[in-house]
Amino acid sequence: MPQAIHLKKQLKQCQELPEELAIRIHRSISWLICFEEHEKNPDVGFLSLWISFNACYGVDASNNEKKTERERFKKFIDQLVQKDESQRIFNLLWNKFSGPVKMLIDNHFVFKTFWDFHRGEAPEWETAFRKSQSAALRKLSEQDVAGLLEIVLDRLYVLRNQVMHGGATYKSKLNRSQIKDGVNMLRLLIPVIIEIMLQNPEEDWGEILYPVITN
C-alpha cells in the first residue's frame, strides 16, 4: 500500500484531532500523494515533498513573533524529537541516511554562506563551511538527533530555494545527487513526522497559515 494512502487511513481513524491539526496533516498528505504520483520525476518529487514538509510546520505567527523559516523549523524539529519516543528519526539518520547525510554535509553547493559569498554578501565561506562540517560530525558522534536533523534540513532548504526560485535548470545534471538525496531522505522522513503529529494531538503545533474559509 502506498505510504500516503496508509497515512490517510490513519488520519480518518483519528476522531479527536483538533481541526487545525487535521487540516495541516490532510494538506501534508495531499502533497505526499503528489510525490507518489510523480515519483519518477526527482525535481517535481523534491518540490512536492518539501511542500508536504512545509504544511507540517508552517504557522501563522503574530506580528510580535516574526521568525525566519529556519527558526520555525528548528522549533518544529525540537518538538518532533521530544515526542519521538520510538526514536524513529534517530534510526533514519543513523541507519537509513548515514551515507546521504555525510554527502550533504560535505557538499558546499547546498551551504548558504557559499552562495552569500558569490553574491558579495560574505567575505569568505570556507571557514564557515569547515565549522559546519565539524559541528555536524560532532552531532553525529554525540547522537544529537535534533541538531543533526537541523543541519540536514538547513542544507535541503538551500536546495529548495535554488529550485523554487528558478536558480536551477529542470532535470539539470549539475544538482542530480543533491536532488536524489533530498528525495530519498524526505520520502522517509515526512511519513514519520506525520505519524508523530497524529500520535500527539495535544501538542501545540501552531496555527495554520491559511485556514479553511468557506465564504
PDB file of N, CA, C and O in Angstrom, residues 161-208:
ATOM      1  N   ASN A 161      15.399  26.452  -2.025  1.00  0.00           N
ATOM      2  CA  ASN A 161      15.394  27.830  -2.530  1.00  0.00           C
ATOM      3  C   ASN A 161      15.928  27.898  -3.955  1.00  0.00           C
ATOM      4  O   ASN A 161      15.390  28.619  -4.801  1.00  0.00           O
ATOM      5  N   GLN A 162      16.990  27.159  -4.203  1.00  0.00           N
ATOM      6  CA  GLN A 162      17.597  27.163  -5.527  1.00  0.00           C
ATOM      7  C   GLN A 162      16.590  26.707  -6.586  1.00  0.00           C
ATOM      8  O   GLN A 162      16.448  27.328  -7.633  1.00  0.00           O
ATOM      9  N   VAL A 163      15.876  25.627  -6.298  1.00  0.00           N
ATOM     10  CA  VAL A 163      14.919  25.078  -7.268  1.00  0.00           C
ATOM     11  C   VAL A 163      13.664  25.950  -7.340  1.00  0.00           C
ATOM     12  O   VAL A 163      13.201  26.317  -8.420  1.00  0.00           O
ATOM     13  N   MET A 164      13.110  26.292  -6.187  1.00  0.00           N
ATOM     14  CA  MET A 164      11.839  27.003  -6.125  1.00  0.00           C
ATOM     15  C   MET A 164      11.917  28.395  -6.760  1.00  0.00           C
ATOM     16  O   MET A 164      10.948  28.861  -7.361  1.00  0.00           O
ATOM     17  N   HIS A 165      13.071  29.048  -6.624  1.00  0.00           N
ATOM     18  CA  HIS A 165      13.208  30.408  -7.125  1.00  0.00           C
ATOM     19  C   HIS A 165      13.854  30.473  -8.509  1.00  0.00           C
ATOM     20  O   HIS A 165      14.358  31.521  -8.912  1.00  0.00           O
ATOM     21  N   GLY A 166      13.830  29.358  -9.220  1.00  0.00           N
ATOM     22  CA  GLY A 166      14.321  29.357 -10.589  1.00  0.00           C
ATOM     23  C   GLY A 166      15.824  29.415 -10.712  1.00  0.00           C
ATOM     24  O   GLY A 166      16.349  29.802 -11.761  1.00  0.00           O
ATOM     25  N   GLY A 167      16.542  29.011  -9.671  1.00  0.00           N
ATOM     26  CA  GLY A 167      18.006  29.044  -9.703  1.00  0.00           C
ATOM     27  C   GLY A 167      18.624  27.751 -10.164  1.00  0.00           C
ATOM     28  O   GLY A 167      19.835  27.541  -9.994  1.00  0.00           O
ATOM     29  N   ALA A 168      17.807  26.854 -10.712  1.00  0.00           N
ATOM     30  CA  ALA A 168      18.318  25.584 -11.227  1.00  0.00           C
ATOM     31  C   ALA A 168      17.529  25.215 -12.475  1.00  0.00           C
ATOM     32  O   ALA A 168      16.351  25.565 -12.615  1.00  0.00           O
ATOM     33  N   THR A 169      18.174  24.496 -13.372  1.00  0.00           N
ATOM     34  CA  THR A 169      17.530  24.044 -14.602  1.00  0.00           C
ATOM     35  C   THR A 169      16.770  22.750 -14.343  1.00  0.00           C
ATOM     36  O   THR A 169      17.249  21.881 -13.604  1.00  0.00           O
ATOM     37  N   TYR A 170      15.596  22.653 -14.921  1.00  0.00           N
ATOM     38  CA  TYR A 170      14.806  21.424 -14.810  1.00  0.00           C
ATOM     39  C   TYR A 170      15.609  20.247 -15.374  1.00  0.00           C
ATOM     40  O   TYR A 170      16.165  20.315 -16.459  1.00  0.00           O
ATOM     41  N   LYS A 171      15.697  19.179 -14.589  1.00  0.00           N
ATOM     42  CA  LYS A 171      16.454  17.968 -14.942  1.00  0.00           C
ATOM     43  C   LYS A 171      17.938  18.259 -15.161  1.00  0.00           C
ATOM     44  O   LYS A 171      18.613  17.563 -15.918  1.00  0.00           O
ATOM     45  N   SER A 172      18.437  19.276 -14.487  1.00  0.00           N
ATOM     46  CA  SER A 172      19.849  19.629 -14.621  1.00  0.00           C
ATOM     47  C   SER A 172      20.749  18.497 -14.141  1.00  0.00           C
ATOM     48  O   SER A 172      20.466  17.837 -13.142  1.00  0.00           O
ATOM     49  N   LYS A 173      21.865  18.303 -14.842  1.00  0.00           N
ATOM     50  CA  LYS A 173      22.841  17.301 -14.427  1.00  0.00           C
ATOM     51  C   LYS A 173      23.682  17.797 -13.254  1.00  0.00           C
ATOM     52  O   LYS A 173      24.316  17.015 -12.566  1.00  0.00           O
ATOM     53  N   LEU A 174      23.678  19.120 -13.018  1.00  0.00           N
ATOM     54  CA  LEU A 174      24.562  19.693 -12.013  1.00  0.00           C
ATOM     55  C   LEU A 174      24.136  19.399 -10.580  1.00  0.00           C
ATOM     56  O   LEU A 174      24.957  19.371  -9.683  1.00  0.00           O
ATOM     57  N   ASN A 175      22.830  19.244 -10.358  1.00  0.00           N
ATOM     58  CA  ASN A 175      22.376  19.051  -8.969  1.00  0.00           C
ATOM     59  C   ASN A 175      21.679  17.709  -8.752  1.00  0.00           C
ATOM     60  O   ASN A 175      20.911  17.562  -7.809  1.00  0.00           O
ATOM     61  N   ARG A 176      21.942  16.726  -9.623  1.00  0.00           N
ATOM     62  CA  ARG A 176      21.230  15.442  -9.522  1.00  0.00           C
ATOM     63  C   ARG A 176      21.456  14.742  -8.187  1.00  0.00           C
ATOM     64  O   ARG A 176      20.518  14.203  -7.601  1.00  0.00           O
ATOM     65  N   SER A 177      22.701  14.721  -7.717  1.00  0.00           N
ATOM     66  CA  SER A 177      22.969  13.981  -6.480  1.00  0.00           C
ATOM     67  C   SER A 177      22.248  14.620  -5.302  1.00  0.00           C
ATOM     68  O   SER A 177      21.673  13.919  -4.458  1.00  0.00           O
ATOM     69  N   GLN A 178      22.242  15.988  -5.235  1.00  0.00           N
ATOM     70  CA  GLN A 178      21.552  16.659  -4.138  1.00  0.00           C
ATOM     71  C   GLN A 178      20.050  16.413  -4.190  1.00  0.00           C
ATOM     72  O   GLN A 178      19.417  16.139  -3.161  1.00  0.00           O
ATOM     73  N   ILE A 179      19.468  16.514  -5.380  1.00  0.00           N
ATOM     74  CA  ILE A 179      18.026  16.295  -5.529  1.00  0.00           C
ATOM     75  C   ILE A 179      17.656  14.875  -5.125  1.00  0.00           C
ATOM     76  O   ILE A 179      16.696  14.645  -4.374  1.00  0.00           O
ATOM     77  N   LYS A 180      18.407  13.898  -5.623  1.00  0.00           N
ATOM     78  CA  LYS A 180      18.086  12.496  -5.320  1.00  0.00           C
ATOM     79  C   LYS A 180      18.243  12.194  -3.833  1.00  0.00           C
ATOM     80  O   LYS A 180      17.405  11.494  -3.245  1.00  0.00           O
ATOM     81  N   ASP A 181      19.307  12.712  -3.220  1.00  0.00           N
ATOM     82  CA  ASP A 181      19.485  12.506  -1.782  1.00  0.00           C
ATOM     83  C   ASP A 181      18.355  13.176  -1.003  1.00  0.00           C
ATOM     84  O   ASP A 181      17.836  12.619  -0.027  1.00  0.00           O
ATOM     85  N   GLY A 182      17.968  14.382  -1.437  1.00  0.00           N
ATOM     86  CA  GLY A 182      16.866  15.082  -0.778  1.00  0.00           C
ATOM     87  C   GLY A 182      15.568  14.308  -0.864  1.00  0.00           C
ATOM     88  O   GLY A 182      14.836  14.170   0.130  1.00  0.00           O
ATOM     89  N   VAL A 183      15.275  13.786  -2.031  1.00  0.00           N
ATOM     90  CA  VAL A 183      14.060  12.982  -2.217  1.00  0.00           C
ATOM     91  C   VAL A 183      14.102  11.739  -1.338  1.00  0.00           C
ATOM     92  O   VAL A 183      13.122  11.411  -0.650  1.00  0.00           O
ATOM     93  N   ASN A 184      15.228  11.038  -1.346  1.00  0.00           N
ATOM     94  CA  ASN A 184      15.327   9.793  -0.575  1.00  0.00           C
ATOM     95  C   ASN A 184      15.188  10.027   0.923  1.00  0.00           C
ATOM     96  O   ASN A 184      14.641   9.176   1.640  1.00  0.00           O
ATOM     97  N   MET A 185      15.654  11.179   1.399  1.00  0.00           N
ATOM     98  CA  MET A 185      15.507  11.490   2.819  1.00  0.00           C
ATOM     99  C   MET A 185      14.076  11.893   3.159  1.00  0.00           C
ATOM    100  O   MET A 185      13.476  11.366   4.096  1.00  0.00           O
ATOM    101  N   LEU A 186      13.546  12.851   2.403  1.00  0.00           N
ATOM    102  CA  LEU A 186      12.228  13.393   2.734  1.00  0.00           C
ATOM    103  C   LEU A 186      11.118  12.368   2.558  1.00  0.00           C
ATOM    104  O   LEU A 186      10.141  12.376   3.309  1.00  0.00           O
ATOM    105  N   ARG A 187      11.249  11.466   1.607  1.00  0.00           N
ATOM    106  CA  ARG A 187      10.197  10.472   1.365  1.00  0.00           C
ATOM    107  C   ARG A 187      10.026   9.537   2.572  1.00  0.00           C
ATOM    108  O   ARG A 187       8.948   8.982   2.779  1.00  0.00           O
ATOM    109  N   LEU A 188      11.090   9.339   3.336  1.00  0.00           N
ATOM    110  CA  LEU A 188      11.019   8.507   4.533  1.00  0.00           C
ATOM    111  C   LEU A 188      10.763   9.334   5.790  1.00  0.00           C
ATOM    112  O   LEU A 188      10.105   8.875   6.725  1.00  0.00           O
ATOM    113  N   LEU A 189      11.294  10.548   5.808  1.00  0.00           N
ATOM    114  CA  LEU A 189      11.172  11.396   6.997  1.00  0.00           C
ATOM    115  C   LEU A 189       9.758  11.931   7.175  1.00  0.00           C
ATOM    116  O   LEU A 189       9.230  11.944   8.299  1.00  0.00           O
ATOM    117  N   ILE A 190       9.114  12.372   6.103  1.00  0.00           N
ATOM    118  CA  ILE A 190       7.809  13.029   6.227  1.00  0.00           C
ATOM    119  C   ILE A 190       6.735  12.097   6.796  1.00  0.00           C
ATOM    120  O   ILE A 190       5.974  12.509   7.683  1.00  0.00           O
ATOM    121  N   PRO A 191       6.622  10.839   6.334  1.00  0.00           N
ATOM    122  CA  PRO A 191       5.636   9.951   6.972  1.00  0.00           C
ATOM    123  C   PRO A 191       5.866   9.776   8.470  1.00  0.00           C
ATOM    124  O   PRO A 191       4.904   9.702   9.246  1.00  0.00           O
ATOM    125  N   VAL A 192       7.130   9.739   8.893  1.00  0.00           N
ATOM    126  CA  VAL A 192       7.432   9.644  10.325  1.00  0.00           C
ATOM    127  C   VAL A 192       6.962  10.903  11.044  1.00  0.00           C
ATOM    128  O   VAL A 192       6.349  10.835  12.128  1.00  0.00           O
ATOM    129  N   ILE A 193       7.210  12.068  10.444  1.00  0.00           N
ATOM    130  CA  ILE A 193       6.760  13.332  11.028  1.00  0.00           C
ATOM    131  C   ILE A 193       5.246  13.346  11.191  1.00  0.00           C
ATOM    132  O   ILE A 193       4.715  13.704  12.250  1.00  0.00           O
ATOM    133  N   ILE A 194       4.531  12.932  10.161  1.00  0.00           N
ATOM    134  CA  ILE A 194       3.068  12.930  10.199  1.00  0.00           C
ATOM    135  C   ILE A 194       2.562  11.998  11.289  1.00  0.00           C
ATOM    136  O   ILE A 194       1.641  12.340  12.044  1.00  0.00           O
ATOM    137  N   GLU A 195       3.167  10.823  11.403  1.00  0.00           N
ATOM    138  CA  GLU A 195       2.726   9.867  12.433  1.00  0.00           C
ATOM    139  C   GLU A 195       2.976  10.409  13.838  1.00  0.00           C
ATOM    140  O   GLU A 195       2.149  10.230  14.734  1.00  0.00           O
ATOM    141  N   ILE A 196       4.116  11.070  14.040  1.00  0.00           N
ATOM    142  CA  ILE A 196       4.398  11.667  15.358  1.00  0.00           C
ATOM    143  C   ILE A 196       3.343  12.717  15.694  1.00  0.00           C
ATOM    144  O   ILE A 196       2.842  12.780  16.825  1.00  0.00           O
ATOM    145  N   MET A 197       2.977  13.525  14.722  1.00  0.00           N
ATOM    146  CA  MET A 197       1.961  14.557  14.952  1.00  0.00           C
ATOM    147  C   MET A 197       0.597  13.935  15.234  1.00  0.00           C
ATOM    148  O   MET A 197      -0.139  14.390  16.124  1.00  0.00           O
ATOM    149  N   LEU A 198       0.252  12.892  14.499  1.00  0.00           N
ATOM    150  CA  LEU A 198      -1.024  12.210  14.733  1.00  0.00           C
ATOM    151  C   LEU A 198      -1.093  11.604  16.131  1.00  0.00           C
ATOM    152  O   LEU A 198      -2.156  11.574  16.761  1.00  0.00           O
ATOM    153  N   GLN A 199       0.042  11.131  16.616  1.00  0.00           N
ATOM    154  CA  GLN A 199       0.088  10.486  17.927  1.00  0.00           C
ATOM    155  C   GLN A 199       0.181  11.479  19.079  1.00  0.00           C
ATOM    156  O   GLN A 199       0.094  11.092  20.236  1.00  0.00           O
ATOM    157  N   ASN A 200       0.349  12.758  18.746  1.00  0.00           N
ATOM    158  CA  ASN A 200       0.479  13.783  19.794  1.00  0.00           C
ATOM    159  C   ASN A 200      -0.439  14.967  19.494  1.00  0.00           C
ATOM    160  O   ASN A 200       0.030  16.108  19.324  1.00  0.00           O
ATOM    161  N   PRO A 201      -1.748  14.723  19.437  1.00  0.00           N
ATOM    162  CA  PRO A 201      -2.680  15.806  19.091  1.00  0.00           C
ATOM    163  C   PRO A 201      -2.771  16.891  20.152  1.00  0.00           C
ATOM    164  O   PRO A 201      -3.220  17.998  19.854  1.00  0.00           O
ATOM    165  N   GLU A 202      -2.345  16.576  21.382  1.00  0.00           N
ATOM    166  CA  GLU A 202      -2.403  17.569  22.463  1.00  0.00           C
ATOM    167  C   GLU A 202      -1.274  18.600  22.354  1.00  0.00           C
ATOM    168  O   GLU A 202      -1.330  19.655  22.989  1.00  0.00           O
ATOM    169  N   GLU A 203      -0.260  18.307  21.556  1.00  0.00           N
ATOM    170  CA  GLU A 203       0.865  19.221  21.392  1.00  0.00           C
ATOM    171  C   GLU A 203       0.424  20.456  20.598  1.00  0.00           C
ATOM    172  O   GLU A 203      -0.390  20.373  19.686  1.00  0.00           O
ATOM    173  N   ASP A 204       0.995  21.599  20.951  1.00  0.00           N
ATOM    174  CA  ASP A 204       0.695  22.832  20.225  1.00  0.00           C
ATOM    175  C   ASP A 204       1.578  22.894  18.977  1.00  0.00           C
ATOM    176  O   ASP A 204       2.761  23.235  19.054  1.00  0.00           O
ATOM    177  N   TRP A 205       1.007  22.570  17.830  1.00  0.00           N
ATOM    178  CA  TRP A 205       1.755  22.584  16.571  1.00  0.00           C
ATOM    179  C   TRP A 205       1.605  23.933  15.849  1.00  0.00           C
ATOM    180  O   TRP A 205       2.088  24.090  14.735  1.00  0.00           O
ATOM    181  N   GLY A 206       0.945  24.880  16.490  1.00  0.00           N
ATOM    182  CA  GLY A 206       0.809  26.215  15.917  1.00  0.00           C
ATOM    183  C   GLY A 206      -0.426  26.369  15.046  1.00  0.00           C
ATOM    184  O   GLY A 206      -1.011  25.392  14.580  1.00  0.00           O
ATOM    185  N   GLU A 207      -0.832  27.619  14.845  1.00  0.00           N
ATOM    186  CA  GLU A 207      -1.986  27.901  13.991  1.00  0.00           C
ATOM    187  C   GLU A 207      -1.569  27.831  12.522  1.00  0.00           C
ATOM    188  O   GLU A 207      -0.507  28.325  12.150  1.00  0.00           O
ATOM    189  N   ILE A 208      -2.423  27.230  11.709  1.00  0.00           N
ATOM    190  CA  ILE A 208      -2.087  27.109  10.296  1.00  0.00           C
ATOM    191  C   ILE A 208      -2.103  28.483   9.632  1.00  0.00           C
ATOM    192  O   ILE A 208      -2.886  29.361  10.001  1.00  0.00           O
TER     193      ILE A 208
END
